[in-house]
Coordinates of N, CA, C and O in Angstrom, one line a residue:
X1 N 4.5 -9.1 4.9 CA 5.7 -8.1 4.3 C 6.1 -7.2 5.6 O 7.2 -7.7 5.7
X2 N 5.4 -6.6 6.6 CA 6.1 -6.2 7.6 C 6.4 -4.8 7.4 O 6.3 -4.3 6.3
X3 N 6.8 -4.3 8.9 CA 7.2 -2.7 8.6 C 8.5 -2.6 7.9 O 8.7 -1.6 7.1
X4 N 9.4 -3.5 7.8 CA 10.7 -3.2 7.0 C 10.4 -3.2 5.5 O 11.0 -2.4 4.9
X5 N 9.5 -4.1 5.1 CA 9.3 -4.0 3.6 C 8.4 -2.6 3.4 O 8.6 -2.4 2.0
X6 N 7.6 -2.0 4.0 CA 7.0 -0.9 4.0 C 8.2 0.2 3.7 O 7.9 1.2 3.0
X7 N 9.1 0.2 4.7 CA 10.0 1.2 4.6 C 11.1 1.1 3.3 O 11.2 2.0 2.5
X8 N 11.1 -0.3 2.9 CA 11.8 -0.4 1.5 C 10.9 0.2 0.5 O 11.4 0.7 -0.6
X9 N 9.5 -0.3 0.5 CA 8.8 0.3 -0.5 C 8.4 1.7 -0.6 O 8.5 2.5 -1.6
X10 N 8.8 2.5 0.6 CA 8.9 4.0 0.6 C 10.1 4.3 0.0 O 10.0 5.3 -0.7
X11 N 11.2 4.0 0.2 CA 12.4 4.4 -0.4 C 12.4 4.1 -1.8 O 12.9 4.7 -2.7
X12 N 12.0 2.9 -2.2 CA 11.8 2.5 -4.0 C 10.8 3.1 -4.4 O 9.8 2.5 -5.5
X13 N 10.1 4.2 -3.9 CA 8.6 4.7 -4.5 C 8.2 4.4 -5.7 O 7.2 3.8 -6.0
X14 N 8.8 5.2 -6.7 CA 8.2 4.8 -8.2 C 8.2 3.2 -8.7 O 7.2 3.0 -9.5
X15 N 9.3 2.6 -8.3 CA 9.3 1.1 -8.7 C 8.1 0.3 -7.9 O 7.5 -0.4 -8.6
X16 N 7.8 0.8 -6.7 CA 6.6 0.3 -5.9 C 5.4 0.5 -6.5 O 4.6 -0.1 -6.7
X17 N 5.0 1.8 -6.9 CA 4.0 2.4 -7.6 C 3.8 1.5 -9.0 O 2.6 1.0 -9.3
X18 N 4.9 1.2 -9.7 CA 4.8 0.6 -10.9 C 4.3 -1.0 -10.6 O 3.5 -1.6 -11.3
X19 N 4.7 -1.4 -9.4 CA 4.5 -2.8 -9.1 C 2.9 -2.8 -8.9 O 2.1 -3.9 -8.9
X20 N 2.5 -1.8 -8.2 CA 1.1 -1.6 -7.7 C 0.2 -1.7 -8.9 O -0.9 -2.2 -8.9
X21 N 0.8 -0.9 -10.0 CA -0.1 -0.8 -11.2 C -0.1 -2.1 -12.2 O -1.1 -2.3 -12.6
X22 N 0.8 -3.0 -11.6 CA 0.8 -4.2 -12.7 C -0.1 -5.1 -11.8 O -0.6 -6.0 -12.4
X23 N -0.5 -4.7 -10.7 CA -1.5 -5.7 -9.8 C -2.7 -5.1 -9.5 O -3.3 -5.2 -8.6
X24 N -3.3 -4.3 -10.6 CA -4.6 -3.5 -10.4 C -5.6 -4.5 -9.9 O -6.7 -4.0 -9.1
X25 N -5.8 -5.7 -10.6 CA -7.1 -6.3 -10.5 C -7.0 -6.9 -9.1 O -8.2 -6.9 -8.3
X26 N -5.7 -7.4 -8.3 CA -5.8 -7.7 -7.2 C -6.1 -6.8 -6.3 O -6.8 -6.8 -5.2
X27 N -5.5 -5.6 -6.4 CA -6.0 -4.3 -5.5 C -7.3 -3.9 -5.6 O -8.0 -3.8 -4.5
X28 N -8.2 -4.1 -6.7 CA -9.6 -3.9 -6.8 C -10.4 -5.1 -5.9 O -11.1 -4.7 -5.0
X29 N -9.9 -6.3 -6.0 CA -10.4 -7.4 -5.1 C -10.1 -7.1 -3.8 O -11.1 -7.2 -2.8
X30 N -8.8 -6.7 -3.3 CA -8.6 -6.3 -1.9 C -9.3 -5.0 -1.4 O -9.9 -5.2 -0.3
X31 N -9.7 -3.9 -2.2 CA -10.5 -3.0 -1.9 C -11.8 -3.4 -1.4 O -12.4 -3.0 -0.6
X32 N -12.4 -4.3 -2.3 CA -13.8 -4.8 -2.4 C -13.8 -5.6 -0.9 O -14.7 -5.5 -0.1
X33 N -13.0 -6.5 -0.5 CA -12.9 -7.2 0.4 C -12.9 -6.6 1.8 O -13.4 -6.6 2.8
X34 N -12.0 -5.3 1.7 CA -11.7 -4.4 2.7 C -13.1 -3.6 3.0 O -13.3 -3.5 4.4
X35 N -13.8 -3.0 2.4 CA -15.2 -2.5 2.2 C -16.0 -3.2 2.8 O -16.7 -2.9 4.0
X36 N -16.1 -4.7 2.4 CA -16.9 -5.7 3.2 C -16.7 -5.7 4.6 O -17.7 -6.1 5.6
X37 N -15.3 -6.1 4.8 CA -15.0 -6.3 6.3 C -15.5 -5.0 7.2 O -15.8 -5.2 8.3
X38 N -15.4 -3.8 6.5 CA -15.3 -2.5 7.4 C -17.0 -2.6 7.7 O -17.5 -2.1 8.7
X39 N -17.8 -2.8 6.5 CA -19.2 -2.7 6.8 C -19.8 -3.6 7.8 O -20.9 -3.6 8.3
X40 N -19.0 -4.8 7.9 CA -19.5 -5.7 8.9 C -18.8 -5.6 10.1 O -19.0 -6.5 11.2
X41 N -18.3 -4.5 10.5 CA -17.8 -4.1 11.8 C -16.2 -4.7 12.0 O -16.0 -4.6 13.4
X42 N -15.5 -4.9 11.2 CA -14.2 -5.4 11.3 C -13.0 -4.5 11.0 O -12.2 -4.9 10.4
X43 N -13.3 -3.4 11.6 CA -12.4 -2.4 11.1 C -11.0 -2.6 11.9 O -9.9 -2.4 11.2
X44 N -10.7 -3.0 13.2 CA -9.5 -3.2 13.9 C -8.7 -4.2 13.0 O -7.5 -3.7 12.7
X45 N -9.0 -5.3 12.7 CA -8.2 -6.3 11.9 C -7.8 -5.6 10.3 O -6.8 -5.8 10.2
X46 N -8.8 -4.7 9.9 CA -8.2 -4.0 8.6 C -7.0 -3.1 8.8 O -6.0 -3.0 8.3
X47 N -7.1 -2.4 9.9 CA -6.3 -1.3 10.1 C -5.0 -1.9 10.6 O -3.9 -1.5 10.3
X48 N -5.2 -3.0 11.5 CA -4.0 -3.7 12.0 C -3.2 -4.3 10.5 O -1.8 -4.4 10.5
X49 N -4.1 -5.1 9.8 CA -3.2 -5.4 8.6 C -2.5 -4.3 7.7 O -1.7 -4.3 7.2
X50 N -3.2 -3.1 7.7 CA -2.7 -2.0 6.9 C -1.4 -1.7 7.7 O -0.5 -1.3 7.0
X51 N -1.6 -1.3 8.9 CA -0.3 -0.7 9.7 C 0.9 -1.8 9.4 O 2.0 -1.3 9.5
X52 N 0.6 -3.2 9.5 CA 1.7 -3.9 9.6 C 2.4 -4.2 8.1 O 3.2 -5.0 7.9
X53 N 1.7 -3.7 6.9 CA 2.0 -3.8 5.7 C 1.6 -5.3 5.0 O 2.1 -5.7 4.0
X54 N 0.5 -5.8 5.4 CA -0.1 -7.0 5.0 C -1.1 -7.1 3.7 O -1.5 -7.9 3.2
X55 N -1.2 -5.7 3.4 CA -2.1 -5.4 2.2 C -1.3 -4.8 1.1 O -0.5 -3.9 1.3
X56 N -1.9 -4.8 -0.1 CA -1.2 -4.4 -1.3 C -1.4 -2.8 -1.3 O -0.7 -1.9 -1.7
X57 N -2.7 -2.4 -0.4 CA -3.1 -1.1 -0.4 C -1.8 -0.3 0.5 O -1.5 0.8 0.2
X58 N -1.3 -1.0 1.4 CA -0.5 -0.2 2.3 C 1.0 0.0 1.5 O 1.6 1.1 1.6
X59 N 1.2 -1.1 0.4 CA 2.3 -1.0 -0.4 C 2.0 0.0 -1.3 O 2.9 0.9 -1.5
X60 N 0.6 0.4 -1.8 CA 0.6 1.4 -2.8 C 0.6 2.9 -1.8 O 1.3 3.9 -2.6
X61 N 0.2 3.0 -0.7 CA 0.4 4.2 0.1 C 1.9 4.7 0.1 O 2.4 5.7 -0.1
X62 N 2.7 3.5 0.6 CA 4.3 3.6 1.0 C 4.8 4.1 -0.6 O 5.6 5.0 -0.5
X63 N 4.6 3.5 -1.5 CA 5.1 3.8 -2.9 C 4.7 5.2 -3.3 O 5.3 5.8 -3.9
X64 N 3.5 5.7 -3.0 CA 3.0 7.1 -3.3 C 3.6 7.9 -2.6 O 4.3 9.0 -3.1
X65 N 3.9 8.1 -1.0 CA 4.7 8.9 -0.5 C 6.2 8.8 -0.7 O 6.8 9.9 -0.8
X66 N 6.6 7.7 -1.0 CA 8.1 7.5 -1.5 C 8.3 8.3 -2.8 O 9.4 8.9 -3.2
X67 N 7.3 8.1 -3.8 CA 7.7 8.8 -5.0 C 7.5 10.4 -4.7 O 8.3 11.1 -5.4
X68 N 6.6 10.8 -4.0 CA 6.6 12.4 -3.5 C 7.9 12.7 -2.9 O 8.4 13.7 -3.4
X69 N 8.4 11.7 -2.1 CA 9.9 12.2 -1.6 C 10.9 12.3 -2.5 O 11.7 13.4 -2.8
X70 N 10.9 11.1 -3.5 CA 11.9 11.4 -4.8 C 11.8 12.6 -5.5 O 12.8 13.2 -6.2
X71 N 10.4 12.8 -5.8 CA 10.1 14.3 -6.4 C 10.7 15.3 -5.9 O 11.2 16.4 -6.4
X72 N 10.5 15.4 -4.6 CA 11.1 16.6 -4.0 C 12.5 16.5 -3.8 O 13.1 17.6 -3.9
X73 N 13.2 15.4 -3.7 CA 14.7 15.4 -3.8 C 15.2 15.8 -5.3 O 16.2 16.6 -5.2
X74 N 14.3 15.2 -6.3 CA 15.0 15.8 -7.6 C 14.8 17.0 -7.9 O 15.6 17.5 -8.9
X75 N 13.9 17.5 -7.4 CA 13.4 19.1 -7.9 C 14.1 19.9 -7.2 O 14.1 21.2 -7.7
X76 N 14.8 19.5 -6.2 CA 15.6 20.7 -5.4 C 17.2 20.8 -6.0 O 17.4 20.1 -6.6

């Protein structure tokens, strides 16, 4: 995905969150794999993949904060 995709996911916040919700099974598997890597001392590759947007979890975080941004814009 990359940084550009994360920016797009941030701007399209609610749509991104809907996409993440449609893939909850995959998100659960990704979280299990991430915890397993962290327990085996592989924190740096996990953080690198998260920061570069190579994980569905990073898409979920970008969508969450994008949704908060849109809620702030619409409520003002």
